[in-house]
CSV table of C-alpha atoms and ligand atoms in Angstrom, one decimal:
chain,number,residue,atom,x,y,z
R,1,MET,CA,25.2,-7.3,0.5
R,2,SER,CA,22.8,-9.4,2.6
R,3,LEU,CA,19.6,-7.6,3.5
R,4,PHE,CA,19.3,-9.2,6.9
R,5,SER,CA,22.8,-8.7,8.1
R,6,THR,CA,22.6,-4.9,7.9
R,7,PRO,CA,19.1,-3.7,8.9
R,8,PHE,CA,20.5,-0.5,10.4
R,9,ASP,CA,23.1,2.1,9.5
R,10,PRO,CA,25.1,2.6,12.8
R,11,ALA,CA,26.8,5.6,11.3
R,12,ARG,CA,23.5,7.5,10.9
R,13,ASP,CA,20.7,5.8,12.8
R,14,ARG,CA,20.0,7.0,16.3
R,15,ALA,CA,17.3,5.7,18.6
R,16,LEU,CA,15.2,6.9,21.5
R,17,VAL,CA,13.3,4.2,23.4
R,18,THR,CA,10.9,5.2,26.3
R,19,GLY,CA,10.1,2.6,28.9
R,20,ALA,CA,13.6,1.2,28.2
R,21,GLY,CA,14.1,0.3,31.8
R,22,ASN,CA,12.0,-2.8,31.8
R,23,GLY,CA,10.1,-5.4,29.7
R,24,ILE,CA,9.4,-4.9,26.1
R,25,GLY,CA,11.1,-1.4,25.8
R,26,ARG,CA,14.2,-2.6,27.4
R,27,ALA,CA,14.4,-5.7,25.1
R,28,ILE,CA,13.9,-3.5,22.0
R,29,ALA,CA,16.5,-1.0,23.3
R,30,LEU,CA,19.0,-3.8,23.9
R,31,GLY,CA,18.2,-5.2,20.4
R,32,LEU,CA,19.0,-1.8,18.8
R,33,VAL,CA,22.3,-1.5,20.7
R,34,GLY,CA,23.1,-5.1,19.6
R,35,GLU,CA,22.7,-3.9,16.0
R,36,GLY,CA,25.2,-1.1,16.7
R,37,VAL,CA,22.6,1.8,17.0
R,38,ARG,CA,23.4,4.5,19.5
R,39,THR,CA,20.3,4.4,21.8
R,40,LEU,CA,18.9,6.6,24.5
R,41,PHE,CA,17.3,4.5,27.2
R,42,ALA,CA,14.5,6.7,28.7
R,43,ASP,CA,12.5,5.6,31.8
R,44,VAL,CA,11.2,7.1,35.1
R,45,SER,CA,13.3,4.7,37.1
R,46,ALA,CA,17.0,5.5,37.4
R,47,GLU,CA,17.7,2.1,38.8
R,48,ARG,CA,16.0,0.2,35.9
R,49,VAL,CA,17.8,2.4,33.4
R,50,LYS,CA,21.2,1.7,35.0
R,51,THR,CA,20.5,-2.0,35.1
R,52,ALA,CA,19.4,-2.1,31.4
R,53,ILE,CA,22.5,-0.2,30.3
R,54,ASP,CA,24.8,-2.4,32.4
R,55,ALA,CA,23.1,-5.4,30.6
R,56,SER,CA,23.9,-3.9,27.2
R,57,GLY,CA,27.7,-4.2,27.9
R,58,THR,CA,28.3,-1.1,25.7
R,59,PRO,CA,27.7,2.1,27.6
R,60,ASP,CA,29.1,4.1,24.7
R,61,LEU,CA,26.1,3.0,22.6
R,62,ALA,CA,23.5,2.8,25.4
R,63,ARG,CA,22.8,6.2,27.0
R,64,PRO,CA,20.6,6.9,30.0
R,65,CYS,CA,17.8,9.5,30.5
R,66,VAL,CA,15.6,9.5,33.6
R,67,GLY,CA,12.3,11.5,33.8
R,68,ASP,CA,8.6,11.2,34.4
R,69,LEU,CA,6.9,11.3,31.0
R,70,ALA,CA,3.6,12.1,32.6
R,71,ARG,CA,5.1,15.6,32.7
R,72,LEU,CA,5.4,17.8,29.6
R,73,ASP,CA,8.5,19.5,31.0
R,74,ALA,CA,10.2,16.1,31.4
R,75,CYS,CA,9.4,15.2,27.8
R,76,ASP,CA,11.1,18.4,26.7
R,77,GLU,CA,14.1,17.6,28.9
R,78,LEU,CA,14.2,14.2,27.3
R,79,LEU,CA,14.3,15.8,23.8
R,80,ALA,CA,17.1,18.1,25.0
R,81,THR,CA,19.1,15.1,26.3
R,82,ALA,CA,18.4,13.3,23.0
R,83,SER,CA,19.8,16.2,21.0
R,84,ALA,CA,22.9,16.3,23.2
R,85,GLU,CA,23.5,12.6,23.3
R,86,LEU,CA,22.4,11.5,19.8
R,87,GLY,CA,22.0,14.6,17.6
R,88,GLU,CA,19.0,13.8,15.4
R,89,VAL,CA,16.7,11.0,16.6
R,90,SER,CA,15.9,8.8,13.5
R,91,HIS,CA,14.2,5.9,15.4
R,92,PHE,CA,11.7,6.5,18.1
R,93,VAL,CA,10.0,3.7,20.2
R,94,HIS,CA,7.3,4.6,22.6
R,95,SER,CA,6.9,1.7,25.1
R,96,ALA,CA,6.6,3.5,28.5
R,97,SER,CA,3.3,2.9,30.3
R,98,PRO,CA,2.4,3.2,34.0
R,99,PRO,CA,1.6,0.0,35.9
R,100,ARG,CA,-1.9,-1.3,35.5
R,101,ARG,CA,-3.9,-2.7,38.5
R,102,GLU,CA,-6.6,-5.2,37.9
R,103,ALA,CA,-8.7,-3.5,40.5
R,104,ASP,CA,-9.0,-0.3,38.5
R,105,HIS,CA,-12.3,-1.1,36.7
R,106,ALA,CA,-14.7,1.6,35.5
R,107,LEU,CA,-16.2,2.4,38.9
R,108,ALA,CA,-12.9,2.2,40.8
R,109,VAL,CA,-10.2,4.0,38.7
R,110,ASP,CA,-9.4,7.4,40.1
R,111,ARG,CA,-8.9,10.6,38.1
R,112,ARG,CA,-5.1,10.7,38.7
R,113,THR,CA,-4.6,7.2,37.4
R,114,TRP,CA,-6.8,7.9,34.4
R,115,GLN,CA,-4.8,11.0,33.6
R,116,GLU,CA,-1.4,9.5,34.2
R,117,MET,CA,-2.2,6.6,31.8
R,118,HIS,CA,-3.3,8.9,29.1
R,119,ALA,CA,-0.4,11.4,29.8
R,120,VAL,CA,2.3,8.8,29.4
R,121,ASN,CA,0.9,6.7,26.6
R,122,LEU,CA,-0.9,9.3,24.4
R,123,ASP,CA,0.2,12.8,25.4
R,124,ALA,CA,3.9,12.0,25.7
R,125,GLY,CA,3.8,9.8,22.6
R,126,PHE,CA,2.2,12.6,20.5
R,127,HIS,CA,4.5,15.3,21.8
R,128,LEU,CA,7.7,13.4,21.5
R,129,ALA,CA,6.8,12.1,18.0
R,130,ARG,CA,5.8,15.5,16.7
R,131,GLU,CA,8.9,17.2,18.0
R,132,ILE,CA,11.3,14.5,16.7
R,133,ALA,CA,9.4,14.7,13.3
R,134,LYS,CA,9.8,18.5,13.2
R,135,ARG,CA,13.5,18.1,13.5
R,136,LEU,CA,13.8,15.3,11.0
R,137,ILE,CA,11.7,17.3,8.5
R,138,ALA,CA,13.9,20.4,9.0
R,139,ALA,CA,17.0,18.3,8.4
R,140,LYS,CA,15.4,16.5,5.4
R,141,ARG,CA,16.1,13.1,7.1
R,142,SER,CA,14.0,9.9,7.1
R,143,GLY,CA,12.7,8.4,10.3
R,144,SER,CA,10.9,5.4,11.8
R,145,PHE,CA,8.6,5.4,14.8
R,146,LEU,CA,7.1,2.5,16.6
R,147,PHE,CA,4.3,2.7,19.2
R,148,LEU,CA,3.5,-0.1,21.6
R,149,THR,CA,-0.3,-0.4,21.5
R,150,SER,CA,-2.4,-3.4,22.6
R,151,LEU,CA,-5.0,-5.8,21.6
R,152,HIS,CA,-7.1,-3.8,24.0
R,153,ALA,CA,-7.1,-0.9,21.6
R,154,GLY,CA,-10.0,-2.7,20.1
R,155,THR,CA,-11.5,-4.9,22.8
R,156,PRO,CA,-12.2,-4.2,26.5
R,157,ARG,CA,-9.7,-4.9,29.2
R,158,ASN,CA,-11.8,-4.0,32.3
R,159,LEU,CA,-9.3,-1.1,32.6
R,160,PRO,CA,-10.9,1.8,30.8
R,161,HIS,CA,-8.0,4.2,31.3
R,162,TYR,CA,-5.7,1.7,29.6
R,163,SER,CA,-7.9,0.5,26.7
R,164,THR,CA,-8.9,4.1,25.8
R,165,ALA,CA,-5.3,5.3,25.9
R,166,LYS,CA,-4.2,2.4,23.7
R,167,ALA,CA,-7.2,3.0,21.3
R,168,GLY,CA,-6.0,6.7,21.1
R,169,MET,CA,-2.5,5.6,20.3
R,170,ALA,CA,-3.7,3.2,17.6
R,171,MET,CA,-5.4,6.2,15.8
R,172,LEU,CA,-2.4,8.4,16.5
R,173,VAL,CA,-0.2,6.0,14.6
R,174,LYS,CA,-2.5,6.3,11.6
R,175,GLU,CA,-2.7,10.1,11.8
R,176,LEU,CA,1.1,10.6,12.1
R,177,ALA,CA,1.8,7.9,9.4
R,178,LYS,CA,-0.5,9.9,6.9
R,179,THR,CA,0.9,13.3,7.9
R,180,PHE,CA,4.6,12.4,8.0
R,181,GLY,CA,4.7,10.0,5.1
R,182,ARG,CA,5.6,12.7,2.5
R,183,HIS,CA,8.7,13.4,4.6
R,184,ASP,CA,9.8,9.7,4.6
R,185,ILE,CA,8.9,9.3,8.3
R,186,ARG,CA,7.2,6.0,8.8
R,187,VAL,CA,5.0,5.3,11.9
R,188,ASN,CA,3.8,1.9,12.9
R,189,ALA,CA,2.2,0.1,15.9
R,190,LEU,CA,3.5,-3.1,17.5
R,191,VAL,CA,0.7,-5.0,19.2
R,192,PRO,CA,1.8,-7.5,21.9
R,193,GLY,CA,-0.4,-10.3,23.2
R,194,ALA,CA,0.0,-11.6,26.7
R,195,ILE,CA,3.7,-10.9,27.5
R,196,ALA,CA,5.1,-11.8,30.9
R,197,ALA,CA,7.3,-8.7,30.8
R,198,GLY,CA,6.5,-6.6,33.9
R,199,GLY,CA,3.5,-4.6,32.9
R,200,PHE,CA,1.3,-7.6,32.8
R,201,VAL,CA,1.0,-10.0,35.7
R,202,ALA,CA,0.6,-13.2,33.7
R,203,ASP,CA,-1.5,-16.0,34.9
R,204,ALA,CA,0.1,-19.2,33.4
R,205,SER,CA,-3.4,-20.7,32.7
R,206,LEU,CA,-3.9,-18.1,30.0
R,207,ALA,CA,-1.6,-20.2,27.9
R,208,ARG,CA,-4.5,-22.6,26.9
R,209,HIS,CA,-6.0,-19.7,25.0
R,210,ILE,CA,-2.9,-19.2,23.0
R,211,PRO,CA,-2.6,-21.3,19.8
R,212,LEU,CA,1.2,-21.3,20.1
R,213,GLY,CA,0.7,-22.8,23.6
R,214,ARG,CA,2.7,-20.3,25.8
R,215,LEU,CA,2.7,-16.8,27.1
R,216,GLY,CA,5.1,-14.4,25.4
R,217,GLU,CA,8.4,-13.0,26.6
R,218,ALA,CA,9.7,-9.5,26.0
R,219,ASN,CA,12.3,-10.9,23.6
R,220,ASP,CA,9.6,-12.4,21.4
R,221,LEU,CA,8.8,-8.9,20.3
R,222,VAL,CA,12.3,-7.8,19.3
R,223,PRO,CA,12.7,-9.4,15.8
R,224,MET,CA,9.4,-7.8,14.6
R,225,ALA,CA,10.2,-4.5,16.3
R,226,LEU,CA,13.6,-4.2,14.6
R,227,THR,CA,12.3,-5.4,11.3
R,228,VAL,CA,9.5,-2.7,11.3
R,229,LEU,CA,11.9,0.0,12.6
R,230,SER,CA,14.5,-0.8,9.9
R,231,ASN,CA,14.3,1.5,6.9
R,232,ARG,CA,16.1,-1.1,4.8
R,233,LEU,CA,13.7,-3.9,5.6
R,234,SER,CA,10.4,-2.0,5.9
R,235,GLY,CA,10.9,1.1,3.9
R,236,TYR,CA,7.5,0.9,2.3
R,237,VAL,CA,5.6,0.1,5.5
R,238,THR,CA,3.7,2.8,7.4
R,239,GLY,CA,0.5,3.1,9.3
R,240,ALA,CA,0.4,-0.6,10.0
R,241,ALA,CA,-0.1,-2.6,13.2
R,242,PHE,CA,1.9,-5.8,13.7
R,243,VAL,CA,0.4,-8.2,16.1
R,244,VAL,CA,2.9,-10.5,18.0
R,245,ASP,CA,0.7,-12.6,20.2
R,246,GLY,CA,1.2,-16.3,19.6
R,247,GLY,CA,-2.3,-16.3,18.1
R,248,LEU,CA,-4.1,-15.0,21.2
R,249,SER,CA,-6.3,-12.7,19.3
R,250,LEU,CA,-7.8,-15.7,17.4
R,251,THR,CA,-9.5,-16.7,20.7
R,252,ASN,CA,-13.3,-16.7,20.6
R,253,TRP,CA,-16.1,-19.0,21.8
R,254,PHE,CA,-15.1,-21.9,19.7
R,255,GLU,CA,-12.3,-24.1,20.9
R,256,ALA,CA,-9.7,-25.3,18.4
R,257,PRO,CA,-10.6,-28.8,17.1
R,258,VAL,CA,-8.9,-31.8,18.7
R,259,LEU,CA,-6.9,-33.5,16.0
R,260,ASP,CA,-6.4,-37.2,15.7
R,261,ALA,CA,-2.9,-38.3,16.5
N,301,NAD,N1,3.2,-6.9,28.7
N,301,NAD,C1,2.1,-7.2,27.9
N,301,NAD,O1,1.5,-8.2,28.0
N,301,NAD,C2,1.7,-6.0,27.0
N,301,NAD,C3,0.5,-6.3,26.2
N,301,NAD,C4,0.1,-5.3,25.4
N,301,NAD,C5,0.8,-4.1,25.4
N,301,NAD,N2,1.8,-3.8,26.1
N,301,NAD,C6,2.4,-2.5,26.1
N,301,NAD,O2,3.8,-2.7,25.8
N,301,NAD,C7,4.5,-1.6,26.5
N,301,NAD,C8,5.6,-2.3,27.4
N,301,NAD,O3,4.9,-3.2,28.3
N,301,NAD,P1,5.8,-4.0,29.4
N,301,NAD,O4,4.9,-5.1,29.9
N,301,NAD,O5,7.1,-4.2,28.9
N,301,NAD,O6,5.7,-2.8,30.6
N,301,NAD,P2,6.7,-2.6,31.9
N,301,NAD,O7,5.9,-2.2,33.0
N,301,NAD,O8,7.6,-3.9,32.0
N,301,NAD,O9,7.6,-1.5,31.4
N,301,NAD,C9,7.2,-0.2,31.2
N,301,NAD,C10,8.3,0.8,31.6
N,301,NAD,O10,7.7,2.1,31.5
N,301,NAD,C11,8.3,2.9,32.5
N,301,NAD,N3,7.4,3.9,32.9
N,301,NAD,C12,6.2,3.9,33.6
N,301,NAD,N4,5.7,5.1,33.8
N,301,NAD,C13,6.6,5.9,33.3
N,301,NAD,C14,6.6,7.4,33.2
N,301,NAD,N5,5.7,8.1,33.8
N,301,NAD,N6,7.7,8.0,32.6
N,301,NAD,C15,8.7,7.2,32.0
N,301,NAD,N7,8.7,5.8,32.1
N,301,NAD,C16,7.7,5.2,32.7
N,301,NAD,C17,8.4,1.8,33.7
N,301,NAD,O11,9.3,2.3,34.7
N,301,NAD,C18,8.8,0.6,33.0
N,301,NAD,O12,10.2,0.5,33.0
N,301,NAD,C19,3.5,-0.8,27.2
N,301,NAD,O13,3.1,0.3,26.5
N,301,NAD,C20,2.3,-1.8,27.4
N,301,NAD,O14,1.1,-1.1,27.5
N,301,NAD,C21,2.3,-4.8,26.9
């Protein structure tokens, strides 16, 4: 049997993807559906969820859930919908994140924006992952979780609410990976570079800092996301962070050498 032709087990694997209405979350959710995995598309926007599910072409595999993950009760409603629609969630992807505005620097960002960024990225990610893990542990089933973090978990972004939330998520991945490992639940981070996906208003001139010469697209994240999520392909991988950035993080004060033709 070819390893790469069957990364998932459609008979058993069930996925919950937050932020599945747009950008990277949507691309990963559609990728999972494309592999035959029944997937819950969770997002705050009903319109985005509907468009994403329509794009899947398989509404029996792609299921909707609309709610504001900044609210704990909405997280619990999402878990209840997941139970009803999927049974046990075996694969969890946390991609939801509020919009970021370039003007929200350290002196400008208001308390509500700060709290919402942390609530959706960190608080909801922790609550959902812990509740899903409890159920998997009780059922003695394996799991695979993937958190969308950022290069700005480790370097400033001039958006302190965003970088601190992502730094928290990066450590959460390690905490959960260590705690849940004995129960065969893997937890990893996917670290995008500059992806023209929705959450990041991309300036095309940024491409000159990227060794591979272009901004990323949401679909550039999908092969790595599915590989890390797959228990067959990545069964011995946990607590790791996978950078998919075209080499952007290699940028520093030295330009790459100009090579002779
Ligand atoms: N795009 C990039 O360059 C980039 C770089 C690094 C990290 N990331 C991370 O990847 C993830 C996806 O980024 P993207 O660019 O695809 O973002 P996006 O804005 O295109 O998509 C985010 C989705 O989250 C949803 N969302 C926002 N607030 C929500 C809430 N309160 N409850 C439920 N859903 C909510 C939005 O409706 C949207 O559909 C984010 O976590 C982001 O921080 C993106």
